[in-house]
XYZ file of N, CA and C in Angstrom:
543
model
N 102.153 115.491 86.854
C 102.179 114.067 86.558
C 103.626 113.572 86.621
N 103.887 112.543 87.412
C 105.264 112.068 87.523
C 105.751 111.428 86.224
N 107.039 111.470 86.025
C 107.663 110.825 84.877
C 108.186 109.478 85.347
N 107.556 108.400 84.863
C 107.930 107.073 85.323
C 109.127 106.546 84.542
N 110.088 105.987 85.263
C 111.260 105.419 84.597
C 110.955 104.036 84.029
N 111.852 103.554 83.207
C 111.801 102.181 82.720
C 112.393 101.302 83.823
N 111.665 100.282 84.226
C 112.141 99.343 85.244
C 112.950 98.275 84.521
N 114.200 98.150 84.903
C 115.097 97.191 84.260
C 114.968 95.847 84.972
N 114.197 94.964 84.360
C 114.020 93.611 84.884
C 113.475 92.731 83.785
N 113.831 91.474 83.840
C 113.253 90.495 82.933
C 112.142 89.724 83.612
N 111.834 90.088 84.864
C 110.860 89.360 85.665
C 109.504 90.079 85.609
N 108.574 89.502 84.859
C 107.256 90.106 84.692
C 106.534 90.268 86.026
N 106.691 89.296 86.940
C 106.011 89.381 88.240
C 106.501 90.590 89.035
N 107.801 90.847 89.005
C 108.329 92.022 89.714
C 107.756 93.305 89.124
N 107.713 93.374 87.809
C 107.176 94.567 87.153
C 105.691 94.754 87.468
N 104.935 93.661 87.449
C 103.504 93.743 87.763
C 103.279 94.193 89.201
N 104.077 93.679 90.119
C 103.918 94.035 91.528
C 104.217 95.520 91.728
N 105.291 95.994 91.118
C 105.630 97.419 91.228
C 104.520 98.270 90.616
N 104.002 97.873 89.479
C 102.907 98.608 88.823
C 101.683 98.696 89.732
N 101.319 97.553 90.336
C 100.160 97.546 91.238
C 100.372 98.490 92.407
N 101.564 98.451 92.989
C 101.811 99.292 94.156
C 101.800 100.775 93.779
N 102.387 101.105 92.638
C 102.446 102.507 92.223
C 101.107 102.990 91.677
N 100.238 102.052 91.315
C 98.957 102.435 90.739
C 99.110 102.999 89.341
N 100.138 102.561 88.654
C 100.441 103.075 87.319
C 101.205 101.997 86.552
N 100.892 101.818 85.280
C 101.664 100.838 84.510
C 103.147 101.211 84.491
N 103.988 100.218 84.654
C 105.433 100.445 84.651
C 106.022 99.687 83.466
N 106.606 100.434 82.566
C 107.298 99.791 81.450
C 108.527 99.082 81.996
N 108.781 97.899 81.489
C 109.994 97.212 81.914
C 110.662 96.571 80.710
N 111.971 96.506 80.795
C 112.760 95.850 79.753
C 113.873 95.055 80.416
N 114.234 93.991 79.755
C 115.368 93.195 80.230
C 116.614 93.722 79.524
N 117.601 94.077 80.309
C 118.867 94.561 79.780
C 119.966 93.784 80.496
N 120.865 93.217 79.745
C 121.984 92.509 80.364
C 122.966 93.527 80.925
N 123.197 93.422 82.223
C 124.095 94.346 82.903
C 125.222 93.566 83.574
N 126.394 94.160 83.594
C 127.508 93.566 84.325
C 127.254 93.762 85.810
N 127.528 92.744 86.592
C 127.394 92.875 88.045
C 128.785 92.909 88.648
N 129.087 94.015 89.289
C 130.397 94.127 89.918
C 130.448 93.252 91.160
N 131.646 92.897 91.553
C 131.831 92.086 92.748
C 132.065 93.011 93.932
N 131.048 93.088 94.779
C 131.128 93.921 95.970
C 130.084 93.427 96.963
N 130.414 93.495 98.233
C 129.434 93.191 99.273
C 128.585 94.409 99.618
N 128.911 95.558 99.036
C 128.169 96.789 99.261
C 127.011 96.857 98.260
N 125.801 96.574 98.731
C 124.636 96.504 97.854
C 124.407 97.817 97.118
N 124.566 98.929 97.787
C 124.348 100.219 97.124
C 125.369 100.435 96.001
N 126.592 100.004 96.215
C 127.620 100.124 95.176
C 127.242 99.282 93.951
N 126.727 98.091 94.184
C 126.288 97.221 93.090
C 125.163 97.902 92.310
N 124.187 98.451 93.022
C 123.049 99.107 92.378
C 123.499 100.373 91.653
N 124.411 101.111 92.242
C 124.908 102.335 91.581
C 125.534 101.988 90.229
N 126.329 100.946 90.197
C 126.946 100.523 88.944
C 125.862 100.101 87.932
N 124.890 99.326 88.402
C 123.836 98.835 87.516
C 122.968 99.967 86.963
N 122.603 100.925 87.805
C 121.686 101.980 87.352
C 122.364 102.893 86.333
N 123.637 103.160 86.525
C 124.354 104.004 85.562
C 124.568 103.261 84.236
N 124.883 101.989 84.334
C 125.066 101.178 83.136
C 123.727 101.034 82.378
N 122.644 100.836 83.109
C 121.329 100.711 82.480
C 120.957 102.005 81.759
N 121.215 103.135 82.408
C 120.899 104.417 81.776
C 121.709 104.586 80.486
N 122.976 104.215 80.526
C 123.823 104.335 79.330
C 123.286 103.471 78.186
N 122.711 102.328 78.504
C 122.187 101.435 77.468
C 120.798 101.847 76.980
N 119.952 102.347 77.888
C 118.566 102.659 77.545
C 118.403 104.110 77.103
N 119.198 105.007 77.688
C 119.168 106.403 77.272
C 117.996 107.218 77.777
N 117.339 106.720 78.808
C 116.246 107.469 79.430
C 116.150 107.048 80.895
N 115.341 107.721 81.710
C 115.297 107.403 83.137
C 115.037 105.911 83.398
N 115.812 105.374 84.338
C 115.726 103.949 84.651
C 115.597 103.727 86.153
N 115.052 102.571 86.473
C 114.952 102.103 87.848
C 115.480 100.674 87.846
N 116.448 100.390 88.722
C 116.987 99.031 88.855
C 116.900 98.620 90.315
N 117.005 97.327 90.555
C 117.014 96.852 91.935
C 117.988 95.705 92.065
N 118.400 95.474 93.293
C 119.173 94.292 93.630
C 118.879 93.970 95.081
N 119.107 92.720 95.441
C 118.860 92.265 96.802
C 120.082 91.534 97.330
N 120.146 91.457 98.644
C 121.182 90.661 99.290
C 120.541 89.920 100.455
N 121.162 88.830 100.835
C 120.738 88.075 102.001
C 121.981 87.777 102.817
N 122.084 88.434 103.962
C 123.258 88.305 104.826
C 122.968 87.357 105.975
N 123.815 86.367 106.139
C 123.753 85.469 107.287
C 124.645 86.101 108.348
N 124.092 86.531 109.462
C 124.844 87.262 110.483
C 126.103 86.496 110.901
N 126.013 85.179 111.041
C 127.160 84.371 111.460
C 128.294 84.394 110.430
N 127.983 84.777 109.190
C 128.982 84.802 108.118
C 129.347 86.226 107.712
N 129.141 87.171 108.616
C 129.430 88.560 108.272
C 128.381 89.067 107.296
N 128.815 89.559 106.161
C 127.870 90.053 105.160
C 127.620 89.021 104.047
N 128.143 87.806 104.213
C 127.948 86.765 103.207
C 126.656 86.003 103.457
N 126.062 85.394 102.472
C 126.387 85.534 101.065
C 126.105 86.920 100.506
N 125.219 87.669 101.152
C 124.996 89.062 100.746
C 124.610 89.195 99.287
N 125.325 90.061 98.589
C 125.042 90.327 97.177
C 125.354 89.122 96.291
N 126.048 88.146 96.834
C 126.405 86.948 96.067
C 125.382 85.827 96.229
N 124.238 86.096 96.854
C 123.255 85.052 97.127
C 122.837 84.323 95.853
N 122.729 85.043 94.765
C 122.340 84.425 93.489
C 123.315 83.297 93.122
N 124.598 83.563 93.274
C 125.603 82.563 92.908
C 125.692 81.449 93.939
N 125.485 81.780 95.204
C 125.431 80.741 96.232
C 124.299 79.769 95.896
N 123.153 80.301 95.463
C 122.010 79.458 95.134
C 122.255 78.614 93.884
N 123.088 79.097 92.994
C 123.415 78.307 91.808
C 124.339 77.135 92.159
N 125.128 77.287 93.203
C 126.098 76.252 93.582
C 125.626 75.332 94.695
N 124.757 75.839 95.558
C 124.316 75.081 96.724
C 122.803 74.914 96.713
N 122.348 73.799 97.223
C 120.903 73.602 97.377
C 120.420 74.455 98.547
N 119.122 74.585 98.675
C 118.574 75.305 99.830
C 118.996 74.625 101.127
N 119.009 73.298 101.151
C 119.428 72.574 102.360
C 120.892 72.878 102.693
N 121.733 72.957 101.688
C 123.145 73.288 101.927
C 123.304 74.721 102.425
N 122.486 75.628 101.919
C 122.530 77.004 102.417
C 122.148 77.051 103.893
N 121.097 76.322 104.267
C 120.688 76.260 105.675
C 121.815 75.695 106.539
N 122.501 74.693 106.032
C 123.565 74.027 106.789
C 124.773 74.929 107.019
N 124.922 75.978 106.241
C 126.060 76.883 106.429
C 126.086 77.500 107.823
N 124.925 77.596 108.455
C 124.878 78.205 109.783
C 124.485 77.207 110.871
N 124.573 75.916 110.570
C 124.325 74.914 111.611
C 125.281 75.154 112.774
N 124.727 75.173 113.988
C 125.538 75.405 115.182
C 125.967 76.850 115.379
N 125.459 77.740 114.539
C 125.821 79.160 114.620
C 124.544 79.999 114.760
N 124.756 81.281 114.930
C 123.649 82.234 114.950
C 122.923 82.156 113.613
N 121.622 81.950 113.622
C 120.847 81.801 112.391
C 120.237 83.135 111.922
N 120.501 84.212 112.644
C 119.947 85.518 112.271
C 120.388 85.888 110.856
N 119.494 86.575 110.159
C 119.783 86.990 108.789
C 119.087 88.312 108.502
N 119.610 89.016 107.516
C 119.005 90.277 107.086
C 118.897 90.253 105.565
N 117.680 90.420 105.077
C 117.441 90.581 103.648
C 117.409 92.075 103.369
N 118.108 92.486 102.357
C 118.151 93.907 101.991
C 117.782 94.067 100.518
N 117.174 95.194 100.219
C 116.819 95.522 98.839
C 117.145 97.001 98.613
N 117.786 97.270 97.503
C 118.056 98.655 97.113
C 117.575 98.840 95.680
N 116.780 99.880 95.475
C 116.402 100.328 94.141
C 117.210 101.576 93.842
N 117.611 101.732 92.614
C 118.310 102.937 92.183
C 117.581 103.559 91.007
N 117.479 104.878 91.025
C 116.873 105.656 89.943
C 117.945 106.568 89.379
N 117.982 106.685 88.047
C 118.928 107.611 87.434
C 118.335 108.100 86.122
N 118.399 109.421 85.914
C 117.875 110.003 84.675
C 118.940 110.791 83.916
N 120.193 110.545 84.241
C 121.286 111.271 83.602
C 121.764 112.438 84.440
N 120.913 112.893 85.362
C 121.268 113.987 86.270
C 120.961 113.623 87.715
N 119.710 113.249 87.965
C 119.283 112.906 89.320
C 119.524 111.419 89.560
N 120.178 111.145 90.686
C 120.446 109.767 91.097
C 119.897 109.616 92.510
N 118.997 108.651 92.698
C 118.390 108.442 94.010
C 118.347 106.958 94.332
N 118.411 106.664 95.636
C 118.394 105.278 96.103
C 117.307 105.112 97.156
N 116.720 103.920 97.155
C 115.625 103.598 98.054
C 115.949 102.239 98.662
N 115.929 102.161 99.990
C 116.391 100.946 100.655
C 115.332 100.374 101.589
N 115.261 99.059 101.598
C 114.384 98.347 102.506
C 115.126 97.158 103.091
N 114.638 96.677 104.226
C 115.250 95.484 104.812
C 114.204 94.699 105.578
N 114.464 93.427 105.677
C 113.600 92.514 106.401
C 114.508 91.614 107.228
N 114.335 91.692 108.534
C 115.151 90.865 109.431
C 114.460 89.540 109.682
N 115.261 88.541 109.973
C 114.711 87.223 110.239
C 115.809 86.250 110.593
N 115.594 84.998 110.206
C 116.589 83.963 110.484
C 116.540 82.908 109.381
N 117.610 82.156 109.292
C 117.701 81.083 108.316
C 117.070 79.837 108.933
N 116.173 79.216 108.209
C 115.495 78.006 108.674
C 116.514 76.875 108.864
N 116.174 75.944 109.734
C 117.038 74.772 109.900
C 116.978 73.897 108.659
N 115.813 73.837 108.043
C 115.643 73.125 106.776
C 114.722 73.938 105.887
N 114.902 73.877 104.577
C 114.032 74.629 103.679
C 112.594 74.120 103.758
N 111.650 75.031 103.519
C 110.237 74.644 103.551
C 109.424 75.605 102.696
N 108.416 75.054 102.045
C 107.501 75.876 101.258
C 107.830 75.862 99.783
N 106.809 76.154 98.998
C 106.975 76.141 97.545
C 106.597 77.464 96.894
N 106.039 78.398 97.661
C 105.670 79.689 97.089
C 106.877 80.620 97.109
N 106.698 81.775 96.522
C 107.779 82.748 96.497
C 108.814 82.378 95.454
N 109.994 82.953 95.610
C 111.071 82.647 94.679
C 112.402 82.887 95.372
N 113.470 82.522 94.702
C 114.803 82.728 95.255
C 114.991 82.012 96.566
N 115.373 82.779 97.563
C 115.710 82.216 98.873
C 114.525 82.180 99.840
N 113.325 82.438 99.373
C 112.154 82.413 100.252
C 112.007 81.116 101.051
N 112.347 79.924 100.514
C 112.188 78.688 101.293
C 113.146 78.538 102.482
N 114.132 79.426 102.600
C 115.071 79.292 103.725
C 115.017 80.464 104.701
N 114.222 81.490 104.407
C 114.209 82.708 105.222
C 112.915 82.834 106.012
N 113.037 82.898 107.339
C 111.893 83.081 108.233
C 111.918 84.524 108.740
N 110.950 85.348 108.327
C 110.935 86.743 108.783
C 110.667 86.830 110.291
N 111.243 87.848 110.931
C 110.953 88.090 112.347
C 109.445 88.179 112.540
N 108.972 87.568 113.631
C 107.554 87.581 113.939
C 106.795 86.406 113.353
N 107.482 85.551 112.612
C 106.849 84.396 111.986
C 107.594 83.123 112.385
N 106.892 82.000 112.246
C 107.492 80.691 112.525
C 107.624 79.857 111.266
N 107.342 80.451 110.107
C 107.437 79.747 108.837
C 108.257 80.588 107.862
N 108.745 79.927 106.821
C 109.536 80.646 105.820
C 108.638 81.544 104.968
N 109.260 82.464 104.252
C 108.488 83.324 103.331
C 107.759 82.486 102.292
N 108.329 81.349 101.928
C 107.706 80.472 100.938
C 106.457 79.783 101.482
N 106.224 79.852 102.786
C 105.056 79.234 103.409
C 103.999 80.253 103.836
N 104.299 81.518 103.715
C 103.381 82.552 104.178
C 102.112 82.594 103.335
N 101.011 82.960 103.976
C 99.769 83.219 103.261
C 99.910 84.517 102.475
N 98.945 84.770 101.628
C 99.008 85.921 100.719
C 99.199 87.256 101.447
N 98.443 87.491 102.517
C 98.526 88.773 103.228
C 99.880 88.949 103.911
N 100.368 87.909 104.600
C 101.670 88.015 105.263
C 102.805 88.108 104.248
N 102.654 87.431 103.117
C 103.638 87.549 102.045
C 103.718 88.996 101.581
N 102.553 89.605 101.366
C 102.500 91.000 100.910
C 103.117 91.940 101.943
N 102.775 91.739 103.211
C 103.308 92.604 104.272
C 104.826 92.527 104.367
N 105.362 91.320 104.326
C 106.826 91.187 104.439
C 107.512 91.657 103.163
N 106.887 91.449 102.017
C 107.452 91.910 100.746
C 107.547 93.427 100.734
N 106.475 94.084 101.234
C 106.485 95.544 101.256
C 107.455 96.101 102.292
N 107.795 95.312 103.288
C 108.821 95.746 104.238
C 110.195 95.681 103.585
N 110.425 94.637 102.790
C 111.705 94.472 102.106
C 111.846 95.436 100.934
N 110.804 95.567 100.154
C 110.851 96.401 98.947
C 110.423 97.824 99.289
N 111.253 98.813 99.005
C 110.953 100.200 99.392
C 110.010 100.912 98.422
N 108.897 100.267 98.089
C 107.965 100.829 97.114
C 107.384 102.167 97.556
N 107.110 102.314 98.844
C 106.532 103.586 99.323
C 107.497 104.740 99.062
N 108.788 104.512 99.300
C 109.795 105.557 99.045
C 109.849 105.900 97.560
N 109.793 104.887 96.715
C 109.838 105.105 95.259
C 108.615 105.908 94.821
N 107.451 105.512 95.296
C 106.208 106.191 94.920
C 106.257 107.675 95.325
N 106.693 107.927 96.557
C 106.798 109.313 97.031
C 107.755 110.119 96.150
N 108.896 109.544 95.821
C 109.875 110.213 94.969
C 109.298 110.533 93.591
N 108.644 109.557 92.978
C 108.088 109.767 91.643
C 106.963 110.793 91.645
N 106.173 110.817 92.703
C 105.088 111.783 92.785
C 105.608 113.217 92.975
N 106.791 113.343 93.571
C 107.397 114.673 93.739
C 107.921 115.214 92.418
N 108.326 114.289 91.532
C 109.002 114.680 90.295
C 108.085 115.135 89.226
């Protein structure tokens, strides 16, 4: 029987989704963690997972995401949360007006139990919409159009939302790891 870690999140929907995918209830707790300033998503997650373990004292799972606009290098990247606090979705779209609209969404989960440290990575390629659209989803979903689609993630139907979410979120890797343990 695998030993399930505590998922560090204050977002009940994220915890429920992970639980459904793993087929097992996932305990989750909200823990305030310092976020280091780095464009390296794995470095950000490494800092968070070690800090979470120090605070919780038992195996933990943390995640972070980035959204890179190809025309802007790796920006906003790991800083997307703060970009969204300062700019509207329309302003975010305008950052790449007249430029390459390609974008890459990345997600890294980190597991740490005091000895074993593992990382699980997913990505979803797409482009930044010319204008935001849709009301479903969360975060930057209204501005991101996944490859193979003509609408933003916020406009996707339930099945396509699930398919693209599972491409971004490395749940299969996490499940395999936990089942081995």
